[in-house]
Short mmCIF file of C-alpha atoms in Angstrom, two decimals:
data_model
loop_
_atom_site.label_atom_id
_atom_site.label_comp_id
_atom_site.label_asym_id
_atom_site.label_seq_id
_atom_site.Cartn_x
_atom_site.Cartn_y
_atom_site.Cartn_z
CA MET A 141 76.70 84.62 109.69
CA GLN A 142 76.18 88.36 109.44
CA LEU A 143 78.88 90.30 107.58
CA PRO A 144 80.38 93.34 109.31
CA SER A 145 79.16 96.81 108.50
CA SER A 146 80.56 98.17 105.26
CA GLU A 147 81.82 101.16 107.27
CA MET A 148 83.67 99.05 109.90
CA ARG A 149 87.40 99.81 109.92
CA PRO A 150 89.17 96.81 111.49
CA LYS A 151 92.22 97.59 113.58
CA LEU A 152 94.42 95.67 115.89
CA SER A 153 94.12 96.54 119.58
CA ALA A 154 96.50 99.24 120.77
CA ARG A 155 97.97 96.55 123.07
CA ALA A 156 98.73 94.18 120.10
CA ARG A 157 101.31 94.45 117.36
CA LEU A 158 102.14 92.62 114.14
CA GLN A 159 105.73 91.54 113.77
CA THR A 160 107.96 88.88 112.32
CA ASP A 161 109.45 86.16 114.53
CA LYS A 162 113.24 86.77 114.61
CA VAL A 163 114.02 83.02 114.60
CA THR A 164 111.50 81.54 112.09
CA GLY A 165 110.75 84.65 110.02
CA LYS A 166 107.07 83.88 110.30
CA PRO A 167 104.47 86.62 111.01
CA LEU A 168 102.87 86.82 114.38
CA VAL A 169 100.67 89.04 116.54
CA LEU A 170 102.03 89.80 119.96
CA TYR A 171 99.59 90.82 122.67
CA PRO A 172 99.86 90.97 126.54
CA GLU A 173 98.36 87.50 127.07
CA GLY A 174 100.38 85.73 124.40
CA VAL A 175 101.38 85.20 120.81
CA LEU A 176 99.33 84.26 117.79
CA MET A 177 101.25 82.66 114.90
CA LEU A 178 99.78 83.67 111.55
CA ASN A 179 99.62 81.65 108.36
CA PRO A 180 100.14 83.56 105.08
CA THR A 181 96.42 84.18 104.66
CA GLY A 182 95.97 85.40 108.22
CA HIS A 183 99.02 87.67 107.75
CA ALA A 184 97.46 89.12 104.58
CA ILE A 185 94.21 89.88 106.42
CA VAL A 186 95.73 91.25 109.60
CA SER A 187 98.32 93.43 107.85
CA LEU A 188 95.38 95.26 106.20
CA CYS A 189 93.65 95.96 109.55
CA THR A 190 95.14 99.37 110.16
CA GLY A 191 91.93 101.20 110.91
CA GLU A 192 92.24 103.14 107.59
CA SER A 193 90.41 100.72 105.22
CA THR A 194 86.78 99.68 105.57
CA PHE A 195 85.95 96.00 105.72
CA GLU A 196 84.74 96.17 102.10
CA GLU A 197 88.04 97.82 101.02
CA ILE A 198 90.05 95.11 102.78
CA VAL A 199 87.94 92.36 101.09
CA ALA A 200 88.40 94.05 97.73
CA LYS A 201 92.20 94.19 98.17
CA LEU A 202 92.32 90.56 99.14
CA ALA A 203 90.06 89.56 96.26
CA GLU A 204 92.35 91.35 93.80
CA ARG A 205 95.48 89.92 95.38
CA TYR A 206 94.22 86.31 95.26
CA LYS A 207 92.09 86.66 92.07
CA ILE A 208 88.94 85.48 93.89
CA PRO A 209 85.53 87.16 93.79
CA ALA A 210 85.01 89.47 96.75
CA ALA A 211 81.60 87.94 97.46
CA GLN A 212 83.23 84.57 97.81
CA ILE A 213 85.85 85.62 100.38
CA SER A 214 83.91 88.17 102.28
CA PRO A 215 82.25 85.62 104.66
CA GLN A 216 85.65 83.98 105.22
CA VAL A 217 87.41 87.24 106.11
CA SER A 218 84.54 88.13 108.39
CA GLU A 219 84.81 84.76 110.19
CA TYR A 220 88.56 85.15 110.51
CA LEU A 221 88.23 88.62 112.03
CA ASN A 222 85.56 87.42 114.42
#
């Protein structure tokens, strides 16, 4: 799998939004066609996809948060975003 460009700045579609389910308290992404329930790792990734940070910066933040080498999680973050 090819990793995204280091300059790529992931961002949710303008038609999607990240929010917390009022009943369960779990994070989810709402979009016109439906709802995507997020696990804690998915929420950590998606919450950093604001269009401000590059892919490499997002991976670095996640690596620091979870104390895992960036090179180890970079392919996993790329796969998740794809």
